[in-house]
Short mmCIF file of C-alpha atoms in Angstrom, two decimals:
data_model
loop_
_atom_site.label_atom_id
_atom_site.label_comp_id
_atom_site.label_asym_id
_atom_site.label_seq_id
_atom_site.Cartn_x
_atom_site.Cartn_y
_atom_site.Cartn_z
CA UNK A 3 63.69 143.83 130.60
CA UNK A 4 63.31 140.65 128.33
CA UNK A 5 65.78 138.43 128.64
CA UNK A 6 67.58 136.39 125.85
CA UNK A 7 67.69 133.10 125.27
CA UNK A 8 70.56 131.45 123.16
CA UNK A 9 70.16 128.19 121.89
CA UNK A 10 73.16 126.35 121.03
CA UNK A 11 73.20 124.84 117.26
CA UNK A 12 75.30 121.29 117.13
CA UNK A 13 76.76 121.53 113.50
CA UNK A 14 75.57 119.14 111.08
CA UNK A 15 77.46 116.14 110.84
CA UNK A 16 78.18 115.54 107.29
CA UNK A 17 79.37 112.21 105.50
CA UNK A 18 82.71 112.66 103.36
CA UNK A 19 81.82 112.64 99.56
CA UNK A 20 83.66 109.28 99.37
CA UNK A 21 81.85 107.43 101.96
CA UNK A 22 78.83 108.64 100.45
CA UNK A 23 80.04 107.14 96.90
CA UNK A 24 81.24 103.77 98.66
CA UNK A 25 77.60 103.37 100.20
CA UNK A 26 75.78 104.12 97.01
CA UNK A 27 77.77 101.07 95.27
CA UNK A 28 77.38 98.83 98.32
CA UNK A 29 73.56 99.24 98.04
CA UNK A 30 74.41 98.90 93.62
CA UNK A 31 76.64 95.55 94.33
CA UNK A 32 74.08 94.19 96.09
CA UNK A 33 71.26 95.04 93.49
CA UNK A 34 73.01 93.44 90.63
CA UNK A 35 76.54 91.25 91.68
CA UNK A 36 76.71 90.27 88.46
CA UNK A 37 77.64 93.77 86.83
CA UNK A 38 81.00 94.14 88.99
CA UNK A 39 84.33 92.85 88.66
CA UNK A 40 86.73 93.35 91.68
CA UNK A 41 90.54 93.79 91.63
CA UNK A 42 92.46 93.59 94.98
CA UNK A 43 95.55 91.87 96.45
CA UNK A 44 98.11 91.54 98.95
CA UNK A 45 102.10 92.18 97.81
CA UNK A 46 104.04 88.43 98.75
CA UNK A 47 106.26 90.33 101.44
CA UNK A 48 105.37 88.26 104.30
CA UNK A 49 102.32 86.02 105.91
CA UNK A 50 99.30 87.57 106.03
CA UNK A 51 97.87 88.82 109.38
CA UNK A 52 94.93 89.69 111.78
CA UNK A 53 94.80 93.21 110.34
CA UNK A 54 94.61 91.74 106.80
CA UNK A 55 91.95 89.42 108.31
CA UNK A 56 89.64 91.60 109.77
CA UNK A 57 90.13 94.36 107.31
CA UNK A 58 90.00 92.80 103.81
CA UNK A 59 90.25 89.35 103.42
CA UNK A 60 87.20 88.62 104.89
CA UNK A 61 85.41 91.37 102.77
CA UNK A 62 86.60 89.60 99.58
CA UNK A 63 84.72 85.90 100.36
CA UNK A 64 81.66 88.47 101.53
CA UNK A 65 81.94 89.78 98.18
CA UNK A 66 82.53 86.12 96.19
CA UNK A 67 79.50 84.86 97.94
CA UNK A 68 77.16 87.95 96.75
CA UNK A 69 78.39 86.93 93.18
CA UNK A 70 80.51 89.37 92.31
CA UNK A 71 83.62 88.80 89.93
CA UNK A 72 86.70 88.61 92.28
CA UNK A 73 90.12 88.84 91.17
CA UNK A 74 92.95 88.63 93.77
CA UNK A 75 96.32 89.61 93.12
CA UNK A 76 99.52 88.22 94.27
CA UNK A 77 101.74 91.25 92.59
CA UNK A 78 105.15 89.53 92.78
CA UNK A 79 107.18 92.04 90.89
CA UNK A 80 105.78 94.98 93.08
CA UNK A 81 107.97 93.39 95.80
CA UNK A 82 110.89 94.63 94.28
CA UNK A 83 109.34 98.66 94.58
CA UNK A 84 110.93 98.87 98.34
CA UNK A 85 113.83 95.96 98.65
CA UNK A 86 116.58 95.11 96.50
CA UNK A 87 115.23 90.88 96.56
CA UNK A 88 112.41 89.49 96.72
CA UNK A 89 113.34 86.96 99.45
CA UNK A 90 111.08 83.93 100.15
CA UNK A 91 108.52 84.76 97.28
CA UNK A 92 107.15 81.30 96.57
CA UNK A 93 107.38 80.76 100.67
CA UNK A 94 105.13 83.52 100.46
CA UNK A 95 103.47 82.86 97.19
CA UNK A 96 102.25 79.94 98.83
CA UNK A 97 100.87 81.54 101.91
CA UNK A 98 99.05 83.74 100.20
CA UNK A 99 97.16 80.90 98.50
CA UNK A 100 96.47 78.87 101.56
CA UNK A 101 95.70 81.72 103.79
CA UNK A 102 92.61 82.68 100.80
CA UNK A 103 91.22 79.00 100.31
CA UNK A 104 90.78 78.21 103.91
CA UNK A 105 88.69 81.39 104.23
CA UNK A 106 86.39 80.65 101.79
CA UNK A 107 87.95 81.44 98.37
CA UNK A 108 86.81 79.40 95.59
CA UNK A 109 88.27 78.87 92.72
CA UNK A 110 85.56 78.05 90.85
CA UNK A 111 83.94 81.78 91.54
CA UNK A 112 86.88 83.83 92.32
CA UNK A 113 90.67 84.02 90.50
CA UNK A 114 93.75 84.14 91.68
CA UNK A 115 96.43 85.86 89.53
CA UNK A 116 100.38 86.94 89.63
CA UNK A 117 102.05 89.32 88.39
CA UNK A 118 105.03 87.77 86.66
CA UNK A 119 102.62 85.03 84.83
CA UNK A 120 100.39 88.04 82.51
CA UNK A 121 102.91 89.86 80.51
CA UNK A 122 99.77 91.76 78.97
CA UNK A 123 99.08 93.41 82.01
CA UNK A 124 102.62 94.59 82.53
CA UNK A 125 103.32 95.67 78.90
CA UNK A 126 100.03 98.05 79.64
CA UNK A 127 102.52 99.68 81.54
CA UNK A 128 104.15 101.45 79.47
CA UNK A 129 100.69 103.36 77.08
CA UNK A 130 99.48 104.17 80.81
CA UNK A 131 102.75 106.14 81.96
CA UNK A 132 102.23 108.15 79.04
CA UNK A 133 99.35 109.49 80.22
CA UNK A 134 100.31 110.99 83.95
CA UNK A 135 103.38 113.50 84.48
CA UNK A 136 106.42 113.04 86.94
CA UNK A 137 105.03 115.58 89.63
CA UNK A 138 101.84 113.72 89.62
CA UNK A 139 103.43 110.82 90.27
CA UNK A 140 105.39 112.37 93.11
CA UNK A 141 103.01 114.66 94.83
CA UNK A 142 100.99 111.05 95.29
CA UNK A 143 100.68 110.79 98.98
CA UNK A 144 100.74 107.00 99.73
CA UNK A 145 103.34 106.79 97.60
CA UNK A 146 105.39 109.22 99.84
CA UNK A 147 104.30 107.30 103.14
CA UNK A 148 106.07 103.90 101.37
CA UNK A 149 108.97 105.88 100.76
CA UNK A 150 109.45 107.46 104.23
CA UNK A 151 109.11 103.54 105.56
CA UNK A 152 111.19 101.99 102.79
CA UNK A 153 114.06 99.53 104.30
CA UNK A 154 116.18 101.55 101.54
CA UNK A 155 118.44 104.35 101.19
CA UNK A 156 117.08 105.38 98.05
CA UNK A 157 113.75 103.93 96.17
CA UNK A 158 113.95 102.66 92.61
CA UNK A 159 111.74 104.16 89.63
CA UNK A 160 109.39 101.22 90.03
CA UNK A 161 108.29 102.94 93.56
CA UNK A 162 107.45 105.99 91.95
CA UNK A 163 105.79 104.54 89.12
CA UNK A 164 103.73 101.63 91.48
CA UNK A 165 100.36 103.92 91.59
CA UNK A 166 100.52 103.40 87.33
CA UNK A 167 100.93 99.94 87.87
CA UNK A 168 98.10 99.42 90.18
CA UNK A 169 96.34 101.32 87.30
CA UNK A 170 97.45 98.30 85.05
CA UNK A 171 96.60 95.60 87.67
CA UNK A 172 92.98 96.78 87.71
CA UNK A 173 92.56 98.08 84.19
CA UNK A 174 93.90 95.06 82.62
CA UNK A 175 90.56 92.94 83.86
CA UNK A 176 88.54 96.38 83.44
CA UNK A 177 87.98 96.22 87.18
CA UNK A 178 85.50 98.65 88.33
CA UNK A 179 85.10 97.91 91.76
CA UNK A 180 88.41 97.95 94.29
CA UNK A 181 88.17 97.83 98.07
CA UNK A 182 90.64 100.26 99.77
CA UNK A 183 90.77 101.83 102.70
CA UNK A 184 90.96 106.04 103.19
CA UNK A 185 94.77 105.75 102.68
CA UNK A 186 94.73 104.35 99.29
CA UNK A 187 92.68 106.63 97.82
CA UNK A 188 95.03 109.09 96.19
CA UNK A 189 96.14 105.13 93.93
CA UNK A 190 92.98 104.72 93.02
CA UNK A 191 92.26 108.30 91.86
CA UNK A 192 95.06 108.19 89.72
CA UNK A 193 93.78 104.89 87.95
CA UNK A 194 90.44 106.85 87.21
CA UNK A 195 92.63 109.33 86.02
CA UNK A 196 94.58 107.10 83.63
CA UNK A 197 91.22 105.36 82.75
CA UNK A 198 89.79 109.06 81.56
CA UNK A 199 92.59 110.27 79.35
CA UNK A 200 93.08 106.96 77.99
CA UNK A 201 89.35 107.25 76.77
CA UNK A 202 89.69 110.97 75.82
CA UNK A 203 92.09 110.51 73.26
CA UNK A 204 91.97 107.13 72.03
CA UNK A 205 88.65 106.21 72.59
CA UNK A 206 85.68 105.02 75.04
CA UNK A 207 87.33 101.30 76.12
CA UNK A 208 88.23 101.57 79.96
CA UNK A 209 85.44 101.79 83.18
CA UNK A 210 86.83 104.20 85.97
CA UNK A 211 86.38 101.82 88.57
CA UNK A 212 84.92 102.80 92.10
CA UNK A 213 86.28 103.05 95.48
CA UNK A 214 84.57 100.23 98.08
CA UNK A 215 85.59 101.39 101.48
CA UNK A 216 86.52 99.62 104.16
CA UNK A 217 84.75 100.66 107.20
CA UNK A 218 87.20 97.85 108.81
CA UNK A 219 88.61 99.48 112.66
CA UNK A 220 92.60 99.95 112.80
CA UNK A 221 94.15 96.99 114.42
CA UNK A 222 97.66 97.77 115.96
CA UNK A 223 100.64 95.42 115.74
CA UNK A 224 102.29 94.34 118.95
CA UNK A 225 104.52 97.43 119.06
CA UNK A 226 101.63 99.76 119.20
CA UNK A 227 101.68 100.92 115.66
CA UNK A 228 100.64 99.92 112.77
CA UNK A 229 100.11 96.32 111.94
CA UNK A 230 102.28 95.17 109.12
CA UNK A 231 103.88 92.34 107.52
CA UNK A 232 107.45 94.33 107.17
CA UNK A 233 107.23 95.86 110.34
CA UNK A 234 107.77 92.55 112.45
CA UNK A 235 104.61 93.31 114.78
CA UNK A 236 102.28 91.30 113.53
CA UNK A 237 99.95 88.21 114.56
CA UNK A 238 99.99 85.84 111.51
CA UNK A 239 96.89 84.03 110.59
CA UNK A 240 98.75 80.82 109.99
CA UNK A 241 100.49 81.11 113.69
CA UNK A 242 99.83 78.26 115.63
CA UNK A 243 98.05 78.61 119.33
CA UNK A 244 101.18 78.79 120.95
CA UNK A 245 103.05 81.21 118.81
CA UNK A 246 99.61 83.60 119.49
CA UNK A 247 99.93 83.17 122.99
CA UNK A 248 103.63 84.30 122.83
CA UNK A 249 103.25 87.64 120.54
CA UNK A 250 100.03 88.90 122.56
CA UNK A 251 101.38 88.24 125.77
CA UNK A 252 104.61 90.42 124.38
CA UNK A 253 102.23 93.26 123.24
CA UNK A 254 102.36 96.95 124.40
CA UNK A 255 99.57 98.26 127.11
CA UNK A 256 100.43 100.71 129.30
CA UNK A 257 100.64 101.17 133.27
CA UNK A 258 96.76 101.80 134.59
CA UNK A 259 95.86 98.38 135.67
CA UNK A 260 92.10 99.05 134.99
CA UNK A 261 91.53 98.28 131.40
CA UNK A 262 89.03 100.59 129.08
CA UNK A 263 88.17 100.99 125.75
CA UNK A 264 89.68 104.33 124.65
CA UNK A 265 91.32 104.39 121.25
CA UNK A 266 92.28 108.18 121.59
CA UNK A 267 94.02 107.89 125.17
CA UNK A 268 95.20 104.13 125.56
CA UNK A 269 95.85 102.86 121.77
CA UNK A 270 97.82 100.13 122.58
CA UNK A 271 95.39 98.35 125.31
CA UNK A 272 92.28 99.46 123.29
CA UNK A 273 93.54 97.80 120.12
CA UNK A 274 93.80 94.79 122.14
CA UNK A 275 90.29 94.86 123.50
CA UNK A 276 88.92 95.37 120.09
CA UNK A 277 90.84 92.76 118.40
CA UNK A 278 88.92 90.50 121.29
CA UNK A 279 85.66 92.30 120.65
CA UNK A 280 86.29 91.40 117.08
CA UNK A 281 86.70 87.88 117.35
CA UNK A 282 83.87 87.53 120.01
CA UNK A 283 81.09 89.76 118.11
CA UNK A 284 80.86 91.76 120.95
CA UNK A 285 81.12 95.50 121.73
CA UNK A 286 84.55 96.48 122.43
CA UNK A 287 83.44 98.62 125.91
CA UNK A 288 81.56 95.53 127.44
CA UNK A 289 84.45 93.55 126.48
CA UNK A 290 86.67 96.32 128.49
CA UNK A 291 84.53 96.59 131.01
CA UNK A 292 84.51 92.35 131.82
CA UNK A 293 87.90 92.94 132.44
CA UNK A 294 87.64 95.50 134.38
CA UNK A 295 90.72 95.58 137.09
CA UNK A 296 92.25 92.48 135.90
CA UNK A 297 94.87 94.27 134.08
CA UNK A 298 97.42 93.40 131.30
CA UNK A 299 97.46 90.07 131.86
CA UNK A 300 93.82 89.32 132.40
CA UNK A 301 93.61 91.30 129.17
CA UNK A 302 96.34 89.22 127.01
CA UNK A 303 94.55 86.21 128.33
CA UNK A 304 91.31 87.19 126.83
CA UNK A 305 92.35 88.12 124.05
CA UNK A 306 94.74 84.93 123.28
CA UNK A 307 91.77 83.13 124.17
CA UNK A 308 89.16 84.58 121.55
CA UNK A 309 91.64 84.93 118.56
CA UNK A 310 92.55 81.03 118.89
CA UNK A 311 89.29 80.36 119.08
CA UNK A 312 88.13 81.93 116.69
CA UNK A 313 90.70 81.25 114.28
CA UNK A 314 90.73 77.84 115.22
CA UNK A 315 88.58 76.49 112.20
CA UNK A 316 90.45 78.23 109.49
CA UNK A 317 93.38 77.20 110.67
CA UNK A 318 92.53 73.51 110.82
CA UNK A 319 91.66 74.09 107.13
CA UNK A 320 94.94 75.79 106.38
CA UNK A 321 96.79 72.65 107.26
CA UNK A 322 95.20 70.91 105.41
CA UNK A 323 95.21 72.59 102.08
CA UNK A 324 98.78 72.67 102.79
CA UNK A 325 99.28 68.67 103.03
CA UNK A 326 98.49 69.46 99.21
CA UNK A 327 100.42 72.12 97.52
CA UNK A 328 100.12 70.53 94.34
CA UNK A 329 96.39 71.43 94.22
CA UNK A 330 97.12 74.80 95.89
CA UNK A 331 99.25 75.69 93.16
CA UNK A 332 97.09 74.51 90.18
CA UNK A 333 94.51 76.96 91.62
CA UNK A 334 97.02 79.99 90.75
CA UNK A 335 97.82 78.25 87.44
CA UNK A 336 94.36 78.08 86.38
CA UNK A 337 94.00 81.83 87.95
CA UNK A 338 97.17 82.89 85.56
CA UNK A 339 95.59 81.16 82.26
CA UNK A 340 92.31 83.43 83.26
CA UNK A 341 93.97 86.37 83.72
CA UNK A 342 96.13 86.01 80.60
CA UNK A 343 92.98 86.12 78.73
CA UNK A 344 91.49 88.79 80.01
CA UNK A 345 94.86 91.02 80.19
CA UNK A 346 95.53 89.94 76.32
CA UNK A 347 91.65 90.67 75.02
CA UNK A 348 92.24 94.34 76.92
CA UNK A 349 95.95 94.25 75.22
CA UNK A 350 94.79 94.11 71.88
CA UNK A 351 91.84 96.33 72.11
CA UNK A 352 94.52 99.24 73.41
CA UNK A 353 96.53 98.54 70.22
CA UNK A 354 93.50 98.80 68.21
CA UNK A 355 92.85 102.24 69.45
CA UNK A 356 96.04 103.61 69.61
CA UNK A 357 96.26 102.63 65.76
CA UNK A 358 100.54 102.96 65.53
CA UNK A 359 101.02 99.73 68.08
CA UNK A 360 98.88 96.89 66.07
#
């Protein structure tokens, strides 16, 4: 009798179509800076924080300093898509500014726009939502996760239609690069969408930008779930040492003393460990393991510790920059006037096209 031997298969691992796409244009970017034009932003809701950090912000000077074309966006009036006021907006305005010049954002190679100062971009608006239909616009998926964590009873039209202003935002400049992460996706598809019909039937003037992915980790906010500016659980960049010190040491962990890194099973204490891994350029497990049975607190310590230190130049140039507003705000002036341009050229090219609107 001959016996039979099975050998196990391990399935191919396969890399999502869209990661695939993001890598190909990292490798083009890099090639070539000079044939890209970025679009991407922050809404002024509140101060900007470690998640921001780590997952964007420092992508966009990595990006300036390759010599790409980057445009940052402070949308103002897209405030307004999940509140009734937009409380504290040049408070926030402001922090915006100073949080992207003392990380490396220069004015001179990258501009910073607002919504409410380019009327051409807005007035693009209204051609673009022409173009999509109302179940497209509500079937959107990231548009449904803002709605289930809207602070209101009932959303506005301006939160259904945000995805077709995003299209604006970036179409206005002819952006064809945007950094997002998995989540925002489903926006950007809908922009290439715009972009195509818009070019089917009036003719070959918009790029369908590209997604840029950011293979940033998910940093948790001190409640254990998502970091956020609106959620009050987040650690602001412009916090000072102390103010650090007291939101980590108020973070959730959970009751095994021995700390590990294990995302799946301890989110809370593992998001901790890799926000010190992060700030120490070290791997999150020997950070874990240096811990070891030190618990919580040796934990908070360490990682109070690294993100002060770490943060402790920028922050010496945040105060700085701040001792000047009046410099700080001529940046976003001179980032409007830029923007204007560029938002009026693409203006009256779509009027060209469309023929009746000139």
């Amino acid at each position: 009798m001959t016996a039979t031997v099975t050998t196990a298969v391990t399935p191919a691992v396969t890399t999502p179509p869209a990661e695939l796409r993001s890598a190909g244009l990292e490798h083009r970017i890099a090639q070539d800076p000079g044939r890209f034009r970025v679009l991407t932003g922050d809404r002024p809701t509140g101060p900007l924080h470690l998640g921001h950090y780590f997952g964007t912000l420092r992508n966009r000077v990595r990006l300036q300093d390759l010599g790409v074309d980057v445009m940052i966006l402070i949308p103002d009036y897209q405030v307004l898509t999940d509140r009734d006021t937009a409380e504290r907006l040049g408070e926030y305005t402001d922090g915006l500014l100073l949080d992207h010049l003392a990380l490396g954002i220069d004015p001179a190679r990258s501009t910073v726009f607002n919504h409410s100062a380019v009327p051409a971009l807005n007035q693009l608006l209204l051609p673009f939502l022409s173009l999509v239909s109302v179940a497209e616009l509500s079937r959107n998926p990231t548009v449904k996760d803002e709605i289930a964590h809207s602070r209101q009873s009932a959303v506005s039209g301006l939160m259904l239609t945000y995805p077709v202003h995003q299209a604006a935002d970036i179409l206005s400049c002819k952006g064809n690069v945007v950094p997002v992460g998995q989540d925002q996706l489903p926006h950007l598809e809908l922009t290439r969408t715009i972009a195509r019909r818009f070019n089917e039937r009036y003719g070959n003037l918009f790029p369908e930008p590209d997604a840029l992915l950011s293979a940033a980790p998910l940093l948790l906010g001190t409640d254990g779930t998502k970091m956020s500016k609106s959620r009050a659980n987040s650690i602001p960049l412009g916090a000072t040492a102390d103010e650090t010190a007291r939101l980590i040491k108020g973070a959730t962990t959970d009751a095994d003393r021995h700390i590990t890194y294990d995302p799946d099973t301890r989110p809370g204490v593992s998001s901790l460990v890799l926000l010190a891994a992060l700030c120490l350029e070290r791997d999150p497990h020997e950070v874990a393991a240096e811990i070891g049975s030190g618990g919580a607190a040796a934990l908070k310590r360490t990682v109070t510790d690294a993100v002060n230190s770490h943060l402790a130049p920028y922050r010496a140039r945040r105060v700085a920059y701040a001792a000047d507003l009046t410099y700080v705000r001529s940046v976003l002036r001179t980032g409007n006037e830029r923007a204007n341009a560029l938002a009026e050229t693409t203006l009256e090219e779509v009027r060209e096209v469309m023929s009746t609107f000139r």
